[in-house]
XYZ file of C-alpha atoms in Angstrom:
711
model
C 0.000 0.000 0.000
C 2.810 2.402 0.920
C 4.580 1.617 -2.363
C 1.349 2.353 -4.256
C 1.031 5.740 -2.500
C 4.625 6.609 -3.335
C 4.132 5.749 -7.001
C 0.852 7.698 -7.116
C 2.507 10.712 -5.475
C 5.339 10.598 -8.008
C 2.886 10.396 -10.920
C 0.912 13.389 -9.631
C 4.200 15.272 -9.181
C 5.150 14.656 -12.802
C 1.665 15.703 -13.975
C 1.863 18.941 -11.966
C 5.339 19.664 -13.306
C 4.226 19.123 -16.907
C 1.123 21.208 -16.285
C 3.339 24.006 -14.939
C 5.508 23.862 -18.047
C 2.411 23.959 -20.264
C 0.937 26.922 -18.357
C 4.293 28.772 -18.644
C 4.448 28.140 -22.387
C 0.832 29.224 -22.904
C 1.121 32.302 -20.681
C 4.151 33.546 -22.601
C 2.783 34.403 -26.010
C 5.455 35.385 -28.479
C 7.540 37.452 -28.382
C 8.653 37.204 -24.755
C 12.396 36.418 -24.563
C 13.811 39.979 -24.682
C 10.788 42.040 -25.782
C 6.995 41.811 -25.874
C 4.751 42.998 -28.681
C 3.131 45.694 -26.556
C 6.595 47.285 -26.188
C 7.141 47.643 -29.944
C 5.594 51.103 -30.172
C 7.779 52.501 -27.379
C 10.843 51.170 -29.182
C 9.670 52.845 -32.394
C 9.319 56.156 -30.559
C 12.953 55.928 -29.431
C 14.100 55.900 -33.053
C 13.536 59.666 -33.248
C 16.376 60.277 -30.768
C 20.062 59.421 -30.500
C 21.643 56.966 -30.079
C 18.565 55.000 -31.139
C 18.147 57.005 -34.351
C 21.570 56.001 -35.671
C 21.011 52.409 -34.594
C 17.684 52.284 -36.430
C 19.250 53.727 -39.569
C 22.093 51.224 -39.329
C 19.701 48.278 -39.008
C 17.651 49.397 -42.008
C 20.764 49.951 -44.100
C 22.161 46.506 -43.243
C 18.815 44.862 -43.943
C 18.341 46.511 -47.320
C 21.889 45.760 -48.440
C 21.072 42.075 -48.095
C 23.043 39.133 -46.831
C 26.298 38.398 -48.632
C 26.237 34.631 -48.995
C 29.788 34.512 -50.335
C 31.178 35.512 -46.936
C 28.446 33.930 -44.862
C 29.378 32.454 -41.524
C 28.029 32.148 -38.015
C 29.006 35.658 -36.947
C 27.865 37.346 -40.153
C 24.525 35.594 -39.748
C 24.020 36.708 -36.145
C 24.790 40.306 -37.101
C 22.493 40.318 -40.123
C 19.515 38.469 -38.670
C 19.587 40.717 -35.585
C 19.419 43.803 -37.813
C 16.503 42.325 -39.784
C 14.588 41.659 -36.558
C 15.086 45.273 -35.480
C 13.823 46.470 -38.873
C 10.782 44.214 -38.325
C 9.953 46.048 -35.083
C 10.655 49.555 -36.357
C 8.800 49.287 -39.687
C 5.451 47.593 -39.047
C 4.260 48.303 -42.579
C 6.952 45.938 -43.900
C 6.962 43.434 -41.059
C 5.688 40.562 -43.221
C 8.623 41.064 -45.588
C 11.126 41.057 -42.725
C 9.533 37.975 -41.158
C 10.020 36.148 -44.446
C 13.654 37.262 -44.514
C 14.117 35.732 -41.075
C 12.475 32.486 -42.145
C 14.653 32.277 -45.248
C 17.816 32.974 -43.256
C 17.036 30.214 -40.771
C 16.024 27.616 -43.351
C 18.533 28.459 -46.082
C 21.547 29.892 -44.238
C 21.489 28.512 -40.699
C 21.065 25.102 -42.279
C 24.559 25.546 -43.760
C 26.268 26.003 -40.401
C 28.069 22.917 -39.185
C 27.880 22.637 -35.404
C 29.902 19.634 -34.311
C 31.820 18.284 -31.354
C 34.567 17.145 -33.735
C 36.064 20.544 -34.636
C 36.869 21.742 -31.138
C 36.129 25.424 -30.450
C 35.152 26.314 -34.015
C 32.550 23.580 -34.163
C 30.866 24.617 -30.924
C 31.208 28.280 -30.007
C 30.563 30.256 -33.242
C 27.486 28.275 -34.356
C 25.971 28.095 -30.869
C 26.467 31.846 -30.412
C 24.750 32.527 -33.727
C 21.849 30.191 -32.985
C 21.280 32.057 -29.712
C 20.531 35.193 -31.747
C 18.426 33.193 -34.218
C 16.221 31.948 -31.363
C 15.669 35.513 -30.112
C 14.796 36.629 -33.641
C 12.385 33.766 -34.311
C 10.602 34.682 -31.087
C 10.255 38.299 -32.287
C 8.798 37.549 -35.757
C 6.772 34.542 -34.554
C 3.359 36.162 -35.047
C 3.964 36.930 -38.724
C 4.855 33.385 -39.723
C 2.456 30.539 -40.437
C 2.358 27.513 -38.164
C 4.077 25.502 -40.856
C 6.848 28.085 -41.222
C 7.338 28.238 -37.455
C 7.549 24.460 -37.180
C 10.051 24.306 -40.038
C 12.262 26.945 -38.383
C 11.995 25.288 -34.978
C 12.835 21.897 -36.438
C 15.907 23.315 -38.177
C 17.169 25.102 -35.051
C 16.537 22.098 -32.834
C 18.249 19.677 -35.197
C 21.304 21.932 -35.389
C 21.822 22.940 -31.756
C 21.308 19.402 -30.469
C 24.358 18.318 -32.427
C 26.113 20.021 -29.510
C 25.804 18.362 -26.113
C 24.547 20.290 -23.123
C 27.763 19.474 -21.273
C 31.350 19.741 -22.422
C 34.083 22.307 -22.979
C 32.972 25.926 -23.430
C 30.186 25.203 -20.969
C 28.586 28.639 -20.831
C 27.918 28.854 -24.566
C 26.178 25.470 -24.390
C 24.146 26.485 -21.353
C 23.277 29.846 -22.896
C 21.952 28.558 -26.211
C 20.317 25.372 -24.942
C 18.884 27.298 -21.998
C 17.377 29.988 -24.229
C 15.844 27.290 -26.423
C 14.413 25.600 -23.328
C 12.768 28.885 -22.306
C 11.457 29.454 -25.835
C 9.889 25.977 -25.796
C 8.514 26.386 -22.275
C 10.714 23.638 -20.858
C 12.652 25.834 -18.425
C 10.508 27.735 -15.945
C 12.956 28.205 -13.074
C 16.481 29.485 -12.365
C 19.477 27.900 -14.065
C 21.851 27.242 -11.174
C 24.527 25.595 -13.313
C 24.790 28.726 -15.448
C 24.672 31.105 -12.479
C 27.386 29.218 -10.611
C 29.548 29.125 -13.732
C 29.294 32.900 -14.123
C 30.120 33.539 -10.468
C 33.183 31.283 -10.684
C 34.617 33.681 -13.267
C 34.457 36.691 -10.928
C 36.274 37.187 -7.635
C 34.175 38.597 -4.778
C 35.789 41.974 -5.502
C 34.689 41.888 -9.151
C 37.949 40.975 -10.936
C 38.378 38.239 -13.523
C 40.598 35.365 -12.325
C 40.756 34.055 -15.885
C 42.540 36.526 -18.171
C 41.740 40.015 -19.395
C 40.905 38.762 -22.899
C 38.514 36.073 -21.708
C 36.989 38.492 -19.221
C 35.784 40.601 -22.141
C 34.774 37.690 -24.356
C 32.854 35.680 -21.763
C 31.022 37.449 -18.930
C 31.897 40.767 -20.567
C 29.615 39.951 -23.496
C 31.839 39.434 -26.526
C 30.046 38.933 -29.850
C 32.114 35.811 -30.504
C 30.484 34.054 -27.539
C 27.324 36.097 -27.195
C 25.156 33.448 -25.537
C 27.630 33.130 -22.650
C 26.570 36.513 -21.273
C 23.369 37.134 -23.259
C 21.564 34.230 -21.615
C 21.408 36.169 -18.345
C 19.471 38.927 -20.139
C 16.888 36.380 -21.290
C 16.604 34.993 -17.763
C 16.175 38.519 -16.402
C 13.618 39.692 -18.973
C 11.410 36.621 -18.690
C 11.525 36.849 -14.896
C 12.701 33.252 -14.659
C 15.920 34.170 -12.852
C 16.569 37.749 -11.759
C 19.835 37.228 -9.917
C 21.993 39.139 -12.396
C 21.306 42.860 -12.873
C 21.124 43.501 -9.117
C 24.051 41.208 -8.322
C 26.803 43.105 -6.473
C 29.553 40.921 -7.878
C 28.390 41.559 -11.451
C 28.084 45.287 -10.755
C 31.687 45.369 -9.530
C 32.788 43.231 -12.449
C 31.414 45.591 -15.072
C 32.969 48.588 -13.317
C 36.334 46.799 -13.288
C 36.005 45.577 -16.883
C 35.320 48.940 -18.520
C 37.881 50.817 -16.436
C 40.677 48.941 -14.676
C 41.158 46.116 -17.180
C 42.097 48.451 -20.045
C 44.935 50.918 -20.411
C 44.612 54.612 -21.187
C 44.685 53.853 -24.907
C 41.689 51.530 -24.364
C 43.587 48.311 -24.990
C 43.516 45.265 -22.730
C 46.180 44.952 -20.067
C 48.143 41.770 -20.799
C 47.382 39.220 -18.089
C 46.840 35.488 -18.623
C 46.223 33.640 -21.898
C 46.191 36.385 -24.523
C 48.166 38.044 -27.304
C 48.933 41.733 -27.870
C 47.431 41.329 -31.337
C 43.989 40.667 -29.826
C 41.760 43.718 -29.842
C 38.497 44.875 -28.309
C 35.398 45.621 -30.346
C 32.156 47.535 -30.139
C 30.278 44.427 -29.010
C 26.491 44.366 -28.849
C 26.012 43.528 -25.174
C 28.167 46.485 -24.108
C 25.130 48.686 -24.766
C 23.232 47.245 -21.791
C 25.926 47.648 -19.104
C 23.720 50.277 -17.449
C 21.260 47.513 -16.563
C 23.845 46.439 -13.994
C 25.365 49.675 -12.753
C 25.388 53.393 -13.570
C 29.091 53.875 -12.814
C 29.979 50.904 -15.016
C 27.859 52.463 -17.766
C 29.767 55.739 -17.472
C 33.056 53.849 -17.853
C 31.598 52.013 -20.858
C 30.644 55.393 -22.332
C 34.278 56.503 -21.863
C 35.536 53.333 -23.493
C 33.137 53.644 -26.460
C 33.229 57.440 -26.593
C 33.970 57.483 -30.326
C 32.020 54.348 -31.272
C 28.501 54.263 -32.681
C 26.169 51.617 -31.332
C 25.208 49.091 -33.967
C 21.732 48.449 -35.324
C 20.751 45.136 -33.754
C 18.011 43.847 -31.466
C 20.495 43.240 -28.642
C 22.031 46.717 -28.575
C 18.674 48.440 -29.226
C 16.207 46.495 -27.072
C 18.166 45.422 -23.996
C 19.277 48.758 -22.452
C 16.784 49.973 -19.853
C 18.275 53.454 -19.627
C 19.604 56.157 -21.881
C 23.356 56.165 -22.454
C 25.460 57.546 -19.600
C 27.918 60.407 -19.794
C 31.558 59.288 -20.103
C 33.603 59.039 -16.926
C 37.378 58.559 -17.217
C 38.613 55.845 -14.836
C 41.087 56.354 -12.004
C 43.364 54.018 -10.065
C 41.508 51.180 -8.369
C 42.441 48.504 -5.847
C 40.969 45.042 -5.314
C 42.076 42.956 -2.355
C 41.099 39.857 -4.322
C 42.302 40.704 -7.805
C 45.066 43.273 -7.967
C 46.017 46.922 -8.078
C 45.238 48.753 -11.317
C 47.089 52.056 -11.153
C 46.762 54.733 -13.786
C 47.326 58.313 -14.663
C 44.288 60.286 -15.800
C 42.121 58.160 -18.079
C 41.679 61.192 -20.316
C 45.362 60.989 -21.331
C 45.740 58.214 -23.918
C 49.536 58.236 -23.434
C 49.356 57.960 -19.641
C 50.745 55.051 -17.635
C 48.553 52.095 -16.684
C 50.289 49.673 -14.310
C 48.829 46.423 -12.970
C 49.949 44.344 -9.993
C 47.899 41.152 -10.361
C 47.141 38.962 -7.350
C 44.025 36.786 -7.088
C 43.359 34.852 -3.897
C 40.188 32.758 -4.191
C 39.895 31.058 -7.588
C 41.675 30.440 -10.872
C 40.971 28.681 -14.153
C 42.529 26.864 -17.126
C 43.604 30.102 -18.847
C 45.170 31.624 -15.703
C 48.967 32.014 -15.741
C 51.441 31.850 -12.870
C 51.211 35.605 -12.456
C 50.901 36.036 -8.715
C 52.428 39.461 -8.095
C 52.747 39.658 -11.876
C 52.889 42.915 -13.793
C 51.205 44.470 -16.781
C 52.427 47.872 -17.934
C 51.288 50.349 -20.576
C 52.320 53.872 -21.437
C 53.048 56.148 -24.380
C 50.035 54.540 -26.091
C 51.530 51.018 -26.014
C 51.552 47.826 -24.010
C 55.134 47.897 -22.689
C 55.286 44.442 -21.098
C 53.965 41.175 -22.532
C 53.839 37.617 -21.198
C 54.031 34.024 -22.435
C 50.925 34.579 -24.557
C 48.592 31.712 -25.255
C 47.418 28.953 -25.190
C 47.493 26.798 -22.074
C 50.173 25.014 -20.062
C 53.371 25.923 -22.007
C 52.657 29.652 -21.631
C 51.748 29.656 -17.934
C 55.178 29.210 -16.325
C 56.222 31.970 -13.935
C 59.435 32.490 -15.924
C 57.307 33.478 -18.938
C 55.483 36.140 -16.960
C 56.484 39.386 -15.254
C 56.887 37.977 -11.790
C 59.514 36.472 -9.481
C 60.675 32.920 -8.761
C 62.972 31.123 -6.372
C 65.700 29.249 -8.277
C 63.626 29.573 -11.458
C 61.039 27.069 -10.225
C 57.356 27.364 -11.032
C 54.972 28.762 -8.458
C 53.153 26.235 -6.292
C 49.839 27.977 -6.953
C 48.359 30.571 -9.272
C 46.787 32.180 -6.216
C 48.300 34.593 -3.722
C 47.141 36.442 -0.633
C 45.888 39.385 -2.678
C 46.549 43.109 -2.333
C 47.291 43.745 1.331
C 48.138 47.478 1.321
C 47.412 50.515 -0.801
C 47.522 54.304 -0.681
C 46.223 56.659 -3.358
C 46.922 60.384 -3.337
C 47.021 63.060 -6.002
C 49.779 62.133 -8.474
C 50.827 59.114 -6.363
C 49.637 55.507 -6.027
C 51.050 52.640 -3.977
C 49.973 49.011 -3.618
C 51.502 45.828 -2.224
C 50.700 42.202 -3.058
C 51.555 39.139 -0.961
C 52.614 36.008 -2.909
C 51.292 33.709 -0.174
C 50.615 30.156 -1.454
C 52.353 30.819 -4.780
C 55.687 30.703 -2.901
C 54.855 28.771 0.293
C 58.469 28.012 1.254
C 59.552 31.635 0.798
C 58.221 35.128 1.438
C 57.538 37.671 -1.294
C 55.794 41.002 -1.038
C 55.839 43.129 -4.184
C 55.093 46.835 -3.956
C 54.327 48.990 -6.966
C 54.439 52.787 -6.914
C 53.141 54.966 -9.744
C 54.517 58.498 -9.824
C 52.199 60.512 -12.067
C 53.357 63.165 -14.482
C 53.309 66.690 -13.027
C 54.387 70.084 -14.404
C 57.816 69.459 -12.837
C 58.306 65.691 -13.232
C 57.809 62.851 -15.674
C 55.814 59.719 -14.884
C 57.425 56.398 -14.001
C 56.964 53.248 -11.907
C 58.965 51.925 -8.958
C 58.915 48.280 -7.873
C 60.016 47.050 -4.460
C 60.373 43.293 -3.973
C 60.784 42.174 -0.363
C 61.963 38.570 -0.437
C 63.032 36.032 2.172
C 64.436 32.642 1.135
C 66.738 29.928 2.415
C 70.487 30.348 2.188
C 71.893 29.195 -1.138
C 68.705 29.920 -3.056
C 68.593 32.429 -5.887
C 65.938 35.090 -6.377
C 65.070 35.588 -10.047
C 62.979 38.497 -11.302
C 61.619 38.439 -14.863
C 60.625 41.315 -17.115
C 59.242 40.802 -20.629
C 59.380 44.066 -22.594
C 57.273 44.242 -25.764
C 60.456 43.986 -27.793
C 61.400 41.406 -30.419
C 64.661 42.870 -31.751
C 67.224 43.556 -29.050
C 67.391 45.321 -25.702
C 70.162 47.910 -25.497
C 72.490 47.648 -22.518
C 73.252 51.137 -21.217
C 75.130 49.979 -18.117
C 75.779 46.287 -17.501
C 73.525 44.824 -14.808
C 72.021 48.248 -14.149
C 70.335 50.110 -17.025
C 68.618 48.899 -20.206
C 66.441 50.327 -22.940
C 63.937 48.242 -24.919
C 62.460 49.618 -28.127
C 58.747 48.734 -28.222
C 58.596 46.874 -31.540
C 56.509 43.799 -30.607
C 52.995 44.634 -31.864
C 53.274 48.367 -31.105
C 50.247 50.632 -31.378
C 52.278 53.842 -31.395
C 55.650 53.881 -33.151
C 58.839 55.306 -31.679
C 58.448 54.393 -28.002
C 60.684 52.557 -25.543
C 60.854 51.259 -21.987
C 63.785 52.205 -19.798
C 64.581 49.576 -17.141
C 66.846 50.527 -14.243
C 67.861 48.013 -11.586
C 68.401 50.332 -8.623
C 69.324 47.236 -6.646
C 72.106 45.767 -8.743
C 71.742 42.021 -9.445
C 74.604 39.537 -9.710
C 73.866 39.229 -13.393
C 71.162 39.790 -15.990
C 70.449 37.287 -18.743
C 68.830 38.504 -21.941
C 67.065 36.044 -24.243
C 64.284 35.646 -26.790
C 61.346 33.538 -25.586
C 58.112 32.292 -27.122
C 55.138 34.657 -27.142
C 52.663 31.855 -27.896
C 52.605 28.085 -28.424
C 54.579 27.555 -31.658
C 52.425 24.596 -32.739
C 49.312 26.776 -32.542
C 50.882 30.053 -33.683
C 53.882 29.015 -35.822
C 54.604 32.502 -37.187
C 54.068 34.467 -33.997
C 57.304 36.353 -33.191
C 59.274 35.768 -30.019
C 59.931 38.575 -27.551
C 62.807 39.627 -25.301
C 63.145 38.688 -21.652
C 65.382 40.092 -18.929
C 66.202 37.695 -16.112
C 67.754 39.408 -13.060
C 69.424 37.086 -10.527
C 70.024 37.987 -6.872
C 71.367 36.283 -3.761
C 69.929 37.030 -0.318
C 71.944 38.507 2.546
C 73.153 36.424 5.479
C 69.679 36.443 7.015
C 68.090 35.139 3.792
C 66.483 38.486 2.963
C 66.698 40.784 -0.027
C 64.960 44.041 -0.901
C 65.057 44.782 -4.640
C 64.181 48.147 -6.192
C 63.521 48.501 -9.947
C 62.533 51.585 -11.941
C 60.436 51.348 -15.131
C 60.465 54.414 -17.367
C 58.065 54.631 -20.358
C 59.597 57.018 -22.859
C 59.839 58.197 -26.428
C 62.594 56.328 -28.256
C 64.385 59.591 -29.033
C 64.018 60.845 -25.462
C 67.105 61.301 -23.357
C 67.298 58.601 -20.699
C 66.385 59.235 -17.100
C 69.194 60.968 -15.160
C 70.109 58.755 -12.209
C 72.875 59.326 -9.694
C 73.245 56.145 -7.648
C 75.377 55.882 -4.527
C 76.085 52.968 -2.216
C 76.514 53.585 1.482
C 77.327 51.103 4.202
C 73.763 50.491 5.298
C 71.672 51.664 2.348
C 71.546 52.582 -1.335
C 70.535 56.044 -2.492
C 69.413 57.096 -5.967
C 68.930 60.691 -6.998
C 66.671 61.285 -9.998
C 66.828 64.762 -11.490
C 63.870 65.664 -13.742
C 64.447 68.049 -16.627
C 61.397 70.078 -15.533
C 62.754 70.825 -12.075
C 61.666 68.070 -9.681
C 64.193 65.999 -7.749
C 63.445 62.521 -6.400
C 65.425 60.563 -3.822
C 64.977 56.799 -3.435
C 66.510 55.021 -0.428
C 66.623 51.287 0.196
C 67.931 49.951 3.511
C 70.458 47.103 3.355
C 70.818 46.201 7.033
C 68.510 45.135 9.861
C 69.022 48.380 11.823
C 67.327 50.233 8.913
C 68.939 53.556 9.844
C 69.690 56.076 7.087
C 71.459 59.408 7.459
C 71.857 61.317 4.192
C 72.507 64.999 3.735
C 69.994 66.668 6.102
C 67.675 63.611 6.245
C 67.336 61.102 9.018
C 65.220 58.031 8.362
C 64.618 54.704 10.069
C 62.821 52.182 7.915
C 63.185 49.877 4.923
C 62.276 52.083 1.957
C 61.949 55.808 1.507
C 60.968 58.171 -1.323
C 61.327 61.949 -1.178
C 60.276 64.500 -3.796
C 60.973 68.189 -3.967
C 60.308 70.726 -6.718
C 62.336 73.896 -7.042
C 63.572 73.664 -3.475
C 60.163 72.947 -1.901
C 59.242 69.625 -0.275
C 56.332 68.013 -2.154
C 55.855 64.783 -0.231
C 57.547 61.756 1.265
C 56.650 58.077 1.199
C 58.052 55.798 3.892
C 57.607 52.037 4.087
C 58.008 49.975 7.261
C 59.329 53.078 9.004
C 59.490 54.449 12.548
C 61.217 57.813 12.135
C 61.825 60.583 9.627
C 63.044 64.160 9.772
C 64.267 66.606 7.140
C 63.702 69.831 9.042
C 60.241 70.387 7.539
C 58.393 67.051 7.469
C 58.762 64.896 10.568
C 57.173 61.903 12.265
C 57.980 59.220 14.815
C 56.190 55.963 15.615
C 56.474 53.274 18.270
C 55.966 50.533 15.679
C 56.537 50.338 11.941
C 54.197 52.272 9.671
C 53.822 52.843 5.953
C 52.791 56.379 5.081
C 52.551 59.151 2.518
C 52.954 62.652 3.903
C 53.105 66.284 2.836
C 52.798 69.507 4.822
C 49.016 69.134 5.209
C 47.904 65.551 4.563
C 49.005 62.124 5.795
C 47.856 58.665 4.679
C 49.095 55.966 7.029
C 48.855 52.171 7.222
C 49.285 50.621 10.677
C 49.566 46.836 10.683
C 49.139 46.837 14.446
C 48.018 49.236 17.143
C 50.613 51.952 17.733
C 51.199 55.642 18.412
C 52.418 58.175 15.868
C 54.070 61.437 16.912
C 53.689 64.561 14.785
C 54.994 68.078 15.213
C 52.291 70.374 16.571
C 51.329 73.409 14.500
C 50.030 76.267 16.624
C 47.709 77.774 14.032
C 46.243 74.501 12.733
C 44.185 71.675 14.183
C 44.681 68.003 13.362
C 41.951 65.669 12.126
C 42.056 61.883 11.873
C 39.543 60.054 9.680
C 37.556 63.330 9.473
C 37.323 63.691 13.267
C 38.989 66.538 15.142
C 41.595 65.395 17.655
C 40.643 67.261 20.812
C 43.481 68.220 23.171
C 46.104 65.763 21.925
C 48.803 64.767 24.388
C 51.770 67.019 23.616
C 55.379 66.956 24.802
C 58.359 68.933 23.511
C 56.298 70.075 20.537
C 55.286 66.519 19.523
C 51.648 65.412 19.458
C 50.979 61.798 20.408
C 48.242 60.286 18.204
C 46.980 56.751 18.976
C 46.394 54.663 15.839
C 44.334 51.502 15.658
C 45.274 48.792 13.177
C 44.204 49.768 9.668
C 44.346 52.659 7.200
C 43.965 56.242 8.399
C 43.879 59.692 6.861
C 45.106 62.672 8.855
C 45.164 66.321 7.900
C 45.818 69.749 9.339
C 43.174 72.430 9.007
């Protein structure tokens, strides 16, 4: 009896489920995937205004020009059929004609596509992406086709897409196209957890891609070449089946990061992970709907596409919920789980964009061993490249702009993330911790971007703090975008690499100055991609700097990277070695003077000219005799007669005559000189009656980041 009840219950459950599917299918009269018929008129009204007006004109022009069968392919089809569907909506008097065009394209052109599991990527991704658009279009013109025509189109689509399994490589494109078809047919009525989880795995909690910059744009970023990977979420949102996407905080952060931090000032991808400098970004259709996720992301997208016209297509025209945003140039940004993306003003296409990459929670097949790895752009070019693509042979740490112990691969592609950062006007600092990538050693890499000012040029400083076992070698790799030869200006100290490996702007170079002199530097040409896959892809130059630790197993390494015009006179450095520290004076032609100190001994005490400093690393800038600011790392004391501080425990801070940004890794006190006419604020709160002795104010600091200023 109990068995009979169980069987009966199961049967009723199946009946209810099928009934629910039937009700869903019947309640969603076509079109319903990304637009409904009662919305057509509102979309027609938009065509009187920009950017919709230009998009409408573009769609009509494409439609009337006809489909060029001689160059037909999956991507050409998805572009053309999407334009025809938009013309169908915008010109109701000719909608029957456009519906017939759609039918003919599906039956006569989509039938020629060859989706197959036997041709790897090309047999799966392009056709499945194109069929995703075809499904959306069939839904739109549904009501102007006969039942027989609809059935013929559905049969063709179904027979083609089911040549591709629901599971396999390139999972998201399978889920996106099959899932959209399931919704069209009324089979899927609830959230798609497999798809959602797959999308979330490609985004760190802070919104950065752990994959590569290229795949970030092509996958979740909505590339035309894989349009169903990201476009499926728009179908799920519009139908109300799964509305976990537009309001998702991780996706909001991701789109902000994508359209700002991931690209350089010349709007090219930073080179991280499996990618080539020859790969470019396009005016992809799904970029138009970024505002559905986030207004700030949309303003960055408007900056990125400032000179691009949106294309005439159902996806770019129908999906955006809001009018285009005003452009907003990106600034430096920091992601604990992802990296530091430092930049000069985004409005300067020649400005520096410097990346310190460090992901801590997840990686993927295309991720390289780039923990504490670098990407660098400036003068309109990518200045550093990596091992390129595709897969295992290109991932090795030695083929990326990072650091190894004895040349061995990293144990993990994950690190401990970005653990410190300070951002002030014309100055950015960040530090990444290698963590599990080098579990038997210790490696913190700091990157400092000095912005261009009226009195100084822009450049980047690197500080590597390393601790290893005695007898081990520390090897730092740099891969300039150079395929000819790197000029040696001073052996083991200064080099200049002409940027001739896929340059965007001719006549530029990268100056590389090892302020901490290595034992030796090896120069070689290395592969920029897998030769079997890219047999004619040129190699690029690599500099391999080799260091030994001191008697305690430690080594602090300072390197200066100088983007420059090829004809520009090299940076003027005056190095000097003292018993306990190195000092480098950099004299700018426009008047500024920089001093860089690096401590060599455990007592960390530096006395130079009229300076006194106790700490590991120190930077001082003055312009025309006036102190601009100082930056001190792991420091307890500084005095130059104008700027002064003391601390009970080590601090990292940036300081000028009015403002201080300080990082305290533990609770401590900082002592500052009192100024009779000015009051001191900490984290926007006035410090009332600070304890004062001998002209020094004692300020308690809790662990964390603090901002202080005099007013």
